[in-house]
PDB file of C-alpha atoms in Angstrom:
ATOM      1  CA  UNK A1364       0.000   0.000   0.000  1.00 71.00           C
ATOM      2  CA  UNK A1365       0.745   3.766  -0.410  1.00 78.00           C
ATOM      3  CA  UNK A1366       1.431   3.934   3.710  1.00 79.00           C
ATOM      4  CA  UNK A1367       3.839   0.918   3.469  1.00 84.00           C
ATOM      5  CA  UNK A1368       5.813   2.284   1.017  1.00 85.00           C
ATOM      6  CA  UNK A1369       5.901   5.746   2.647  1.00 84.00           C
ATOM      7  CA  UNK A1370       7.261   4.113   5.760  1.00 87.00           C
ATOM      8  CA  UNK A1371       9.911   2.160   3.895  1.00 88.00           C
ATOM      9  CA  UNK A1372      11.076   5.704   2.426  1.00 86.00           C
ATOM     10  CA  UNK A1373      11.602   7.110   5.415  1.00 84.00           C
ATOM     11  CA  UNK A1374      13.205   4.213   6.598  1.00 91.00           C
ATOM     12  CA  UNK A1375      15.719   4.459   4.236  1.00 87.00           C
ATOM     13  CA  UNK A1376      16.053   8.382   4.622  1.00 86.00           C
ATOM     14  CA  UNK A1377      16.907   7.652   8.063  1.00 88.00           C
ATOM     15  CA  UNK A1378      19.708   5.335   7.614  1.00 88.00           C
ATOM     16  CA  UNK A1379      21.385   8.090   5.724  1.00 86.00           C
ATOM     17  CA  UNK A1380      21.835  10.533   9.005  1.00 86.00           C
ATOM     18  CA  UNK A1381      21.395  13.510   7.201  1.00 83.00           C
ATOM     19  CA  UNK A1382      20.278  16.636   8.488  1.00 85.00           C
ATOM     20  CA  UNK A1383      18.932  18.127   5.525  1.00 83.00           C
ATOM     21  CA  UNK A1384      16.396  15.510   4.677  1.00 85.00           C
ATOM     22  CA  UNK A1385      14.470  16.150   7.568  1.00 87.00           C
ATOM     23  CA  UNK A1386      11.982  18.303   5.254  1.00 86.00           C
ATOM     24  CA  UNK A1387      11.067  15.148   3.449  1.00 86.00           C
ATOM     25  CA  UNK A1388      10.990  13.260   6.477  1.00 88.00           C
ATOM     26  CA  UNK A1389       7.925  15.265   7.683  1.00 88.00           C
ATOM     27  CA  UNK A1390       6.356  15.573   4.566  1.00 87.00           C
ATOM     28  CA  UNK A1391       6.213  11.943   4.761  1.00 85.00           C
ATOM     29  CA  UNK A1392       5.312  11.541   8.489  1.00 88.00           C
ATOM     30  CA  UNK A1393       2.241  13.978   6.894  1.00 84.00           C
ATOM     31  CA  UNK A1394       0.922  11.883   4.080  1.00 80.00           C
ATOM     32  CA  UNK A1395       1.324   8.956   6.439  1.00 84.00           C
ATOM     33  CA  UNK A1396      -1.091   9.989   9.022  1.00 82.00           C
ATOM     34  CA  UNK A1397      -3.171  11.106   6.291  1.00 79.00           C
ATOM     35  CA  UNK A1398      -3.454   7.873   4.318  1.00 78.00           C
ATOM     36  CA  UNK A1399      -4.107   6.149   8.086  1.00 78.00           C
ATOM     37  CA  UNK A1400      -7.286   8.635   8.780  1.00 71.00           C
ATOM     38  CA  UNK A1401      -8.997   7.600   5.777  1.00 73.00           C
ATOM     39  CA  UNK A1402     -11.510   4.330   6.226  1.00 72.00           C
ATOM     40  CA  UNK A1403     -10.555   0.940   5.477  1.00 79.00           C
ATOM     41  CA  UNK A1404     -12.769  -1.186   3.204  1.00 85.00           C
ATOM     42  CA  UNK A1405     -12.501  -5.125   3.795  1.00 91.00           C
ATOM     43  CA  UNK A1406     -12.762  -5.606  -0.173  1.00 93.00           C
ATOM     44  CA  UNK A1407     -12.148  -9.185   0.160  1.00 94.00           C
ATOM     45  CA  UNK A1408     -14.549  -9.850   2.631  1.00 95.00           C
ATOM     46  CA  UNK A1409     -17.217  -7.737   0.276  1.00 96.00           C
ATOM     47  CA  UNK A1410     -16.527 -10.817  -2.350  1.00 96.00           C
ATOM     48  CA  UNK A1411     -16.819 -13.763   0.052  1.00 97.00           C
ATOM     49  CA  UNK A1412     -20.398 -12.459   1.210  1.00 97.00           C
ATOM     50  CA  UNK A1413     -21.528 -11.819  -2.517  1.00 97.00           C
ATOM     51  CA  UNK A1414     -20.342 -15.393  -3.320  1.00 97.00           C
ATOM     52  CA  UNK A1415     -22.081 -16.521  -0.107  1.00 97.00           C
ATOM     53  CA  UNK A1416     -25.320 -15.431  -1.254  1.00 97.00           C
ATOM     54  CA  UNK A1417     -24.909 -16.690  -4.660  1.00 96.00           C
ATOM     55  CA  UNK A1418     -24.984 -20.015  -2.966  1.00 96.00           C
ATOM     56  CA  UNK A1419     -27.616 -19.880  -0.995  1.00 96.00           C
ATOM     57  CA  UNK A1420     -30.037 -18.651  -3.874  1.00 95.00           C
ATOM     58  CA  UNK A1421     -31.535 -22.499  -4.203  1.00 94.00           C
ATOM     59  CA  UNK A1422     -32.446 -22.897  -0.787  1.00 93.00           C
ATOM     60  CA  UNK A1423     -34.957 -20.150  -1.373  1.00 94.00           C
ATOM     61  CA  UNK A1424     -38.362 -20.915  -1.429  1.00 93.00           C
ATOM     62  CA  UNK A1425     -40.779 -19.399  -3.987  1.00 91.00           C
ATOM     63  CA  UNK A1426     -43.674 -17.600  -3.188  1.00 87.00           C
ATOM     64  CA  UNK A1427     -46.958 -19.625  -3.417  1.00 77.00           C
ATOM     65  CA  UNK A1428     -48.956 -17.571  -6.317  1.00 58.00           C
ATOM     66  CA  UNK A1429     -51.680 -20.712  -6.210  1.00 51.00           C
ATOM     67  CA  UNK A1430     -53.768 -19.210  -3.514  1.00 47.00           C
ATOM     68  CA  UNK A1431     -57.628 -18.321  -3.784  1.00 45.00           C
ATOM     69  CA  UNK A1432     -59.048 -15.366  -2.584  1.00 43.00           C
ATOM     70  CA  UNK A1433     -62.252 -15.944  -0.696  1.00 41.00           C
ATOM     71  CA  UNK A1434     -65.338 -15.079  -3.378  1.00 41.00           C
ATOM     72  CA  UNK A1435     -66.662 -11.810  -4.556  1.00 39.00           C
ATOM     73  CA  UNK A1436     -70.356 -12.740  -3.622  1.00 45.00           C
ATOM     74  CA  UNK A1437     -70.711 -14.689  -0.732  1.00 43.00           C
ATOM     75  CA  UNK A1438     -74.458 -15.381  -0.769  1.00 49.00           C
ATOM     76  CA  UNK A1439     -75.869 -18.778  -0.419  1.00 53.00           C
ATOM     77  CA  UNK A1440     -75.689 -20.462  -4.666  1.00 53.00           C
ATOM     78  CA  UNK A1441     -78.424 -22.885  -2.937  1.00 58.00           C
ATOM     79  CA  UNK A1442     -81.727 -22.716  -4.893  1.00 50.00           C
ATOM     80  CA  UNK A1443     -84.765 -21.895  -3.260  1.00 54.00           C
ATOM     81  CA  UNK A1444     -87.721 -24.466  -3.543  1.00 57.00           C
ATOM     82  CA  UNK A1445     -90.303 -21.800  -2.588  1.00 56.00           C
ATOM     83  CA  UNK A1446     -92.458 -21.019  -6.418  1.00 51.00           C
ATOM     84  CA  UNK A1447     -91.983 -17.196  -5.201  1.00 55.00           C
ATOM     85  CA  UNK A1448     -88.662 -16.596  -5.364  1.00 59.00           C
ATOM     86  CA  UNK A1449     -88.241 -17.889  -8.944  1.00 58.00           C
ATOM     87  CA  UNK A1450     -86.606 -14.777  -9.574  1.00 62.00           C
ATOM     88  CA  UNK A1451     -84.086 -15.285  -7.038  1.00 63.00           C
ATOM     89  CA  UNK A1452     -83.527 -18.676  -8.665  1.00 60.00           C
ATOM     90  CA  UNK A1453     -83.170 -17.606 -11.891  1.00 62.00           C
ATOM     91  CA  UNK A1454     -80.129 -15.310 -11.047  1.00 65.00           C
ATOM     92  CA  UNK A1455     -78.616 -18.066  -8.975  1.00 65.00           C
ATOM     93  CA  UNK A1456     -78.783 -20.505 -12.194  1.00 62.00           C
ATOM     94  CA  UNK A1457     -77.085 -18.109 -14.120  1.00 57.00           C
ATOM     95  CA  UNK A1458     -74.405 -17.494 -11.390  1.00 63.00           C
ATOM     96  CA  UNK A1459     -73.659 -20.791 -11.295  1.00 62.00           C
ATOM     97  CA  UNK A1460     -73.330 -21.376 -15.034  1.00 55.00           C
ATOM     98  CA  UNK A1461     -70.803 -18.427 -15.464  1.00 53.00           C
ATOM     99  CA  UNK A1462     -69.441 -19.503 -12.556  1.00 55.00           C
ATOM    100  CA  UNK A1463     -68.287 -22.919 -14.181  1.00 54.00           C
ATOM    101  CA  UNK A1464     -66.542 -20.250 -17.030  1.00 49.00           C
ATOM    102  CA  UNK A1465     -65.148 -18.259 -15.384  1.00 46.00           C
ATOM    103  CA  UNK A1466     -63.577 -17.924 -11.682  1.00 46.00           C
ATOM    104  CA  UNK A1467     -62.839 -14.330 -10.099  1.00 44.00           C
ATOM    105  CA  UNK A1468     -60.155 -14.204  -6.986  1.00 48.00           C
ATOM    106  CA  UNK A1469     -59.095 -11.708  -5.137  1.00 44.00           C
ATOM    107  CA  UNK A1470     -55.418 -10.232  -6.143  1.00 44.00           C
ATOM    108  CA  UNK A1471     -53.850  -7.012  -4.306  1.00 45.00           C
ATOM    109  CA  UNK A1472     -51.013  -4.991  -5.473  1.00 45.00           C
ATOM    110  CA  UNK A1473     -48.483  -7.175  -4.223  1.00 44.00           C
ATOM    111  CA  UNK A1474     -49.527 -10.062  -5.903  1.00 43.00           C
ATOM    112  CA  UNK A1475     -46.371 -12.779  -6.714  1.00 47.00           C
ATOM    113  CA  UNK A1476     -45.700 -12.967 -10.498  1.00 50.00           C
ATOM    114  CA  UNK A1477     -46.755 -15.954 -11.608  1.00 51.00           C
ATOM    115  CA  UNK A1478     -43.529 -17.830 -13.268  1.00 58.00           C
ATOM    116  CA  UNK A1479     -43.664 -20.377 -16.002  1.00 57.00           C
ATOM    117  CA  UNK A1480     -42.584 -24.462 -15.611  1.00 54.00           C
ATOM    118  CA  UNK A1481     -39.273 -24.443 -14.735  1.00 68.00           C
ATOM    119  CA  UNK A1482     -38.759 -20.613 -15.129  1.00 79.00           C
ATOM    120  CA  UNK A1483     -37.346 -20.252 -11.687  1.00 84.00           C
ATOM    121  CA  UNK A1484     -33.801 -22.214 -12.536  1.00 88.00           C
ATOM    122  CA  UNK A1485     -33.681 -19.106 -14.963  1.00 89.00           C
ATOM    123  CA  UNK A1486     -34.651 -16.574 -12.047  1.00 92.00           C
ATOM    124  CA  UNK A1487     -31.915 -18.067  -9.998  1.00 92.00           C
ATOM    125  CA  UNK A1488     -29.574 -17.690 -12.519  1.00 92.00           C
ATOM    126  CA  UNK A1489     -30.440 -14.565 -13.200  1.00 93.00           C
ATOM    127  CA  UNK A1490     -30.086 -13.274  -9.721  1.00 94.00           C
ATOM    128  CA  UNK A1491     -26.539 -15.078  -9.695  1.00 95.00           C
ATOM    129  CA  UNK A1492     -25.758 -13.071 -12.597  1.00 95.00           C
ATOM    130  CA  UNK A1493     -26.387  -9.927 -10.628  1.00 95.00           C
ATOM    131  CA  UNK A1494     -24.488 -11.037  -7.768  1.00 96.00           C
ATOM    132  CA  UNK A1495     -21.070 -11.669 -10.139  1.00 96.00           C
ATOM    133  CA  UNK A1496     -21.812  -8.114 -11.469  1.00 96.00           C
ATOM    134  CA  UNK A1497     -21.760  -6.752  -8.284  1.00 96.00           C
ATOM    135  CA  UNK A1498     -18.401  -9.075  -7.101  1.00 96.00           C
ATOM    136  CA  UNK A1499     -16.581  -7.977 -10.210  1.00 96.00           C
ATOM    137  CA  UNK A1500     -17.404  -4.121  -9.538  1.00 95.00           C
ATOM    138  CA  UNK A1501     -15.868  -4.555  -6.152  1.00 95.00           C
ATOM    139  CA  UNK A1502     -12.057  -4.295  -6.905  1.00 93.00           C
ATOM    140  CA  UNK A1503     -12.961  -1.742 -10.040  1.00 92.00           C
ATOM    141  CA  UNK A1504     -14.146   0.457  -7.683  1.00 91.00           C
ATOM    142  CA  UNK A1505     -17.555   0.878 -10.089  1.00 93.00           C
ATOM    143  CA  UNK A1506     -20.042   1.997  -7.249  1.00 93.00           C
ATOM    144  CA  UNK A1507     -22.756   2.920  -9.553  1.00 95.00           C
ATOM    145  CA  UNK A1508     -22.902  -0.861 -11.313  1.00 96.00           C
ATOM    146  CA  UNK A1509     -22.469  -2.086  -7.765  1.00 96.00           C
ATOM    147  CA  UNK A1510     -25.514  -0.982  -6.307  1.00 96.00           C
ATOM    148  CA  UNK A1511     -27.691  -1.478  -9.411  1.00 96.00           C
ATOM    149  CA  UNK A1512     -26.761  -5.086  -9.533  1.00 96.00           C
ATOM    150  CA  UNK A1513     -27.846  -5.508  -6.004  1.00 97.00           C
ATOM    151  CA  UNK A1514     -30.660  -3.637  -6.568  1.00 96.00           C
ATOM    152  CA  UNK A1515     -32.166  -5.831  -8.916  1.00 95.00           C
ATOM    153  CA  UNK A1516     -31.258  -8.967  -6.579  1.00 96.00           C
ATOM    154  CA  UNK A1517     -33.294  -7.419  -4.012  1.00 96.00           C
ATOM    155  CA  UNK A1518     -36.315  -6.570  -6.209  1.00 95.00           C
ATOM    156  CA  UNK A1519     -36.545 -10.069  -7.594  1.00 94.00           C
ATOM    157  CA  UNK A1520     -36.205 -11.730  -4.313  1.00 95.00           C
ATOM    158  CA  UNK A1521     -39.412  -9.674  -3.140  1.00 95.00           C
ATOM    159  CA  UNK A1522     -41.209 -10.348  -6.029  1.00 92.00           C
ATOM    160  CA  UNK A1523     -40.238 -14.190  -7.231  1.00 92.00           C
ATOM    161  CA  UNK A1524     -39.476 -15.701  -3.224  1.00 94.00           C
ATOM    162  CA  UNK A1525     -41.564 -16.437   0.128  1.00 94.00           C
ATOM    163  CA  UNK A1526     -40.638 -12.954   2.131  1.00 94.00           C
ATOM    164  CA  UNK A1527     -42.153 -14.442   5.510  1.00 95.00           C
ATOM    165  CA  UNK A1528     -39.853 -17.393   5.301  1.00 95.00           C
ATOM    166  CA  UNK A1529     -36.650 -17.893   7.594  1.00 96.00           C
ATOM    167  CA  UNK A1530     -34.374 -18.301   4.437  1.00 96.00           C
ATOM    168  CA  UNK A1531     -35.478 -15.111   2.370  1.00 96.00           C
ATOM    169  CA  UNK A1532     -35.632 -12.625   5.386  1.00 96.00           C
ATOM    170  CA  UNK A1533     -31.552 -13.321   6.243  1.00 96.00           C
ATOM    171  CA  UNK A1534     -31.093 -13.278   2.402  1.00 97.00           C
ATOM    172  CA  UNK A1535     -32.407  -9.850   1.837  1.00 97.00           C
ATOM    173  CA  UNK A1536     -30.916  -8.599   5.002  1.00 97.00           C
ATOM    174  CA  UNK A1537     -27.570  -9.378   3.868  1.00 97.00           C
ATOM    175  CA  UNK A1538     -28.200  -8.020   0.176  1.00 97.00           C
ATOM    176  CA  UNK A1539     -29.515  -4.384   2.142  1.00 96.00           C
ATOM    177  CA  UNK A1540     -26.691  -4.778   4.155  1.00 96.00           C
ATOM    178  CA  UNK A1541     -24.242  -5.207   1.204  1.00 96.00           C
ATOM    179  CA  UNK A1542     -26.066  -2.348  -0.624  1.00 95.00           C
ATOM    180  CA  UNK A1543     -24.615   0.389   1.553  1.00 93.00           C
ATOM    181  CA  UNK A1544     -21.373  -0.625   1.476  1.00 92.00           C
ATOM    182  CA  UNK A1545     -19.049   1.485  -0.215  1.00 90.00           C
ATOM    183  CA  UNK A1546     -16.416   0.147  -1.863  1.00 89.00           C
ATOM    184  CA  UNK A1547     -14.289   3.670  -3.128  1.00 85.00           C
ATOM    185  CA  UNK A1548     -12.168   5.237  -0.428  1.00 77.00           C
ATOM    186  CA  UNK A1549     -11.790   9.415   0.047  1.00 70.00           C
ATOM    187  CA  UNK A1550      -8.323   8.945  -0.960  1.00 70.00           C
ATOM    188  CA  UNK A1551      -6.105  12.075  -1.183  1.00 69.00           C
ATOM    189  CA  UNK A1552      -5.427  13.625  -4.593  1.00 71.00           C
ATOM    190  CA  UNK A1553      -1.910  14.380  -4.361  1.00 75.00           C
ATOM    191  CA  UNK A1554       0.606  13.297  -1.399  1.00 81.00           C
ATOM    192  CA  UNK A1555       2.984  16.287  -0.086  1.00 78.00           C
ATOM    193  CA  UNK A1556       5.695  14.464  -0.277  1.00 82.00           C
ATOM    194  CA  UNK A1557       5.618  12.700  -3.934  1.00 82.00           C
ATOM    195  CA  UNK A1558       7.235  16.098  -5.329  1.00 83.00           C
ATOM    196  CA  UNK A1559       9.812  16.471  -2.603  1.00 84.00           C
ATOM    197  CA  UNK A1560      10.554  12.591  -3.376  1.00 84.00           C
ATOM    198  CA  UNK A1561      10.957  13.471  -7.165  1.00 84.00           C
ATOM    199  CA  UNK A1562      13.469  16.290  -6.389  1.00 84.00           C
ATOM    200  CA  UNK A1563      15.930  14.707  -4.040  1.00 82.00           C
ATOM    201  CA  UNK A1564      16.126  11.947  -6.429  1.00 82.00           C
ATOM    202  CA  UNK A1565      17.043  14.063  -9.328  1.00 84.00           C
ATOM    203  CA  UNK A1566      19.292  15.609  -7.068  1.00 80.00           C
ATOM    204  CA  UNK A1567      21.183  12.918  -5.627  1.00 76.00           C
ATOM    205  CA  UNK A1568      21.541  11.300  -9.088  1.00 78.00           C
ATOM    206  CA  UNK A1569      22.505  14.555 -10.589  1.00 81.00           C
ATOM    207  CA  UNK A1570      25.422  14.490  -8.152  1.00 77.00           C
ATOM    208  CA  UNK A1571      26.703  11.496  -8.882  1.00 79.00           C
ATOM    209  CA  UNK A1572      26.746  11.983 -12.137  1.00 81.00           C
ATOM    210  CA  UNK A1573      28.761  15.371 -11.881  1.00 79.00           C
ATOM    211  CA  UNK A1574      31.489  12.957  -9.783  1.00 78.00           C
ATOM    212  CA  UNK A1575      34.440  12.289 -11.840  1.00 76.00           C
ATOM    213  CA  UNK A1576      35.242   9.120 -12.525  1.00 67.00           C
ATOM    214  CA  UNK A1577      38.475   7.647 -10.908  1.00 59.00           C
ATOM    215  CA  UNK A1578      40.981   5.605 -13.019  1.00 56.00           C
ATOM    216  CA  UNK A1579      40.857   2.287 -10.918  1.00 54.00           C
ATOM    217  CA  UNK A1580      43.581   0.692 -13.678  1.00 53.00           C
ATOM    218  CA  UNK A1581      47.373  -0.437 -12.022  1.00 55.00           C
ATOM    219  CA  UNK A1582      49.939   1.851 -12.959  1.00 56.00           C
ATOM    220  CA  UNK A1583      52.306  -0.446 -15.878  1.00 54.00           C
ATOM    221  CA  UNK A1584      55.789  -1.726 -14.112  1.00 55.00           C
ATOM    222  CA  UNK A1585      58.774  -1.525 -16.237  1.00 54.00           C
ATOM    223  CA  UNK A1586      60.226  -5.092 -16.537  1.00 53.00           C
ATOM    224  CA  UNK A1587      64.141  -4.843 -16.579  1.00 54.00           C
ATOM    225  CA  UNK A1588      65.845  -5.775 -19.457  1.00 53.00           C
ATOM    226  CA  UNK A1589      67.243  -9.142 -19.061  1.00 55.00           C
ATOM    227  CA  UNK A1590      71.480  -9.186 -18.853  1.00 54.00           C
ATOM    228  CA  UNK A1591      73.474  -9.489 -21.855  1.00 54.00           C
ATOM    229  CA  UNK A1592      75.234 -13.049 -21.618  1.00 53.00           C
ATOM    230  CA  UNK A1593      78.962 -12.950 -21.199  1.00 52.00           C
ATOM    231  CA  UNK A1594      80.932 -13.139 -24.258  1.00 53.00           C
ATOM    232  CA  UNK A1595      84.228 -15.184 -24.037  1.00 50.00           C
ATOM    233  CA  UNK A1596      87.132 -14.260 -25.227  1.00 44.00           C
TER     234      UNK A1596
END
């Protein structure tokens, strides 16, 4: 991380014992304590609970859309065997023979979807679709695509799946849970002592480059001449 490496610099700017690098020193000290004020975010542990729920999509239990409403006239479809109320009669024959037609139940606003045969493996795959969107924005930092993912995980849960049952309730906790997590960091812009960094280092390689270079090479021995042999007389 940025504060690691910060500390390693002025590690190694301390070994050095010089005086006049105590200006980068506390720029340093600076962007260190302001790295450490800024929130951690446990990305990996943001991953593990997405995957988490991904596998506990199947032991979610769909909402029963099968149930009747109790009926829209709940009079008495018994005929009357009294001559006088052949009127009455009448209308109750002719209830009854729409009635075998056509069948009215009661339905509210939050009435479940009804899904096809086998259309909820494509639900669940669907909703673990959402979840690796939202896993995969994680460590891109894309908040935005984040969110809406989960969003959509949530509304299909409420609509598709059993919200009184045991299962579904810690589900959607999790996924509200997971919804207002952030996962970008108020980072700094610019860290005081990145330019201060920059300009010692030109400096200091500057300066060794203005050095000049010493001639490590032996100095060449003369090698005597060897002696003329004796000539006899």
């Amino acid at each position: 991380t940025a504060a690691a490496l910060l500390k390693s610099a002025d590690a190694s700017l301390a070994d050095m014992n010089d005086p006049s690098l105590i200006t980068a020193r506390r720029a340093i000290t600076d962007d260190i304590a302001s790295l450490s004020s800024v929130a951690q975010i446990d990305y990996d542990g943001i991953i593990l609970k997405l995957n988490q729920l991904s596998n506990q999509i199947d032991n979610l239990r769909l909402a029963d859309n099968d149930t009747d409403g109790s009926p829209m006239d709940s009079d008495s479809s018994e005929l009357s065997s009294s001559l006088s109320e052949w009127r009455v009669n009448l209308q109750k024959s002719w209830q009854n023979f729409m009635d075998s037609f056509i069948t009215i139940r009661r339905r509210d606003d939050t009435a479940v979807p009804l899904l096809a045969p086998n259309q909820d493996v494509y639900l669940r795959e669907n909703i673990r679709s959402r979840l690796l969107v939202a896993a995969q924005a994680v460590p891109r930092h894309q908040e935005e695509t984040y969110r809406q993912a989960l969003d959509n995980v949530s509304t299909w849960v409420r609509a598709y799946y059993d919200t009184d049952d045991a299962a579904t309730k810690a589900f959607l906790e999790e996924v509200d849970k997971l919804s207002q997590q952030n996962i970008t960091m108020d980072l700094p812009e610019t860290l005081e002592s990145q330019a201060i960094l920059e300009k010692l280092m030109q400096t200091r390689v500057r300066n060794l480059l203005a050095q000049p270079t010493v001639s490590t090479a032996a100095p060449a021995t003369q090698t005597d001449a060897p002696a003329a042999a004796p000539q006899g007389e």
